[in-house]
């Protein structure tokens, strides 16, 4: 019985998704949450940045592609420098979860402190407070929390600067947001099948023009195939 227990323990250790590792190099930044480094997708833990299809309102109540902006600000901050990422486990999409550093600076913290991500860990809450007080990044206007964006509805709370436009919810929930890509570079269409399978469609594929992006809230735009595949989407067959 004891040997059997040891056998199962060893098997669990070998197949466990929990794995501590360190990855170093200049990453490819897929969005404000996810990078590809040393051929591994790494998800910055303890933060929630907007996905690239997310739209926010600026200080004057105008729509802007805040998800693309968050990614681009991270690219600008990285500036081709080497990252060191320390991971402990993987998430449901098999991305390694952990903290990343650029020349000793914690990138996860930088994203929250600069207002390009929200805190998803108690240790980062003080940086979110500083960003919201200074009205930096997303906090310069009004937005939907990144974790609420994919499931947004009429009950979704709008957060942001001290003065949120009275029509903010109506604007940020409108189907027109889905009808056009958030950026000219983000032309990949993502759809969810009845089976729950998530499929992305490239311009030029036979199915692409048939998809009306305003039909279902679960549909979204992607800027690259790597971004889509990093979060569990599969390329359409045709």
mmCIF file of N, CA and C in Angstrom, residues 1-8:
data_model
loop_
_atom_site.group_PDB
_atom_site.id
_atom_site.type_symbol
_atom_site.label_atom_id
_atom_site.label_comp_id
_atom_site.label_asym_id
_atom_site.label_seq_id
_atom_site.Cartn_x
_atom_site.Cartn_y
_atom_site.Cartn_z
ATOM 1 N N UNK A 1 0.833 -1.202 0.000
ATOM 2 C CA UNK A 1 0.000 0.000 0.000
ATOM 3 C C UNK A 1 0.868 1.253 0.000
ATOM 4 N N UNK A 2 1.936 1.195 0.792
ATOM 5 C CA UNK A 2 2.842 2.333 0.877
ATOM 6 C C UNK A 2 3.505 2.580 -0.465
ATOM 7 N N UNK A 3 3.944 1.483 -1.140
ATOM 8 C CA UNK A 3 4.592 1.629 -2.445
ATOM 9 C C UNK A 3 3.628 2.194 -3.483
ATOM 10 N N UNK A 4 2.362 1.759 -3.381
ATOM 11 C CA UNK A 4 1.346 2.265 -4.305
ATOM 12 C C UNK A 4 1.163 3.769 -4.123
ATOM 13 N N UNK A 5 1.195 4.220 -2.868
ATOM 14 C CA UNK A 5 1.062 5.645 -2.590
ATOM 15 C C UNK A 5 2.224 6.429 -3.152
ATOM 16 N N UNK A 6 3.410 5.874 -3.035
ATOM 17 C CA UNK A 6 4.597 6.537 -3.573
ATOM 18 C C UNK A 6 4.498 6.629 -5.090
ATOM 19 N N UNK A 7 3.995 5.559 -5.719
ATOM 20 C CA UNK A 7 3.867 5.541 -7.171
ATOM 21 C C UNK A 7 2.936 6.648 -7.655
ATOM 22 N N UNK A 8 1.775 6.776 -6.985
ATOM 23 C CA UNK A 8 0.828 7.811 -7.376
ATOM 24 C C UNK A 8 1.401 9.213 -7.137
#
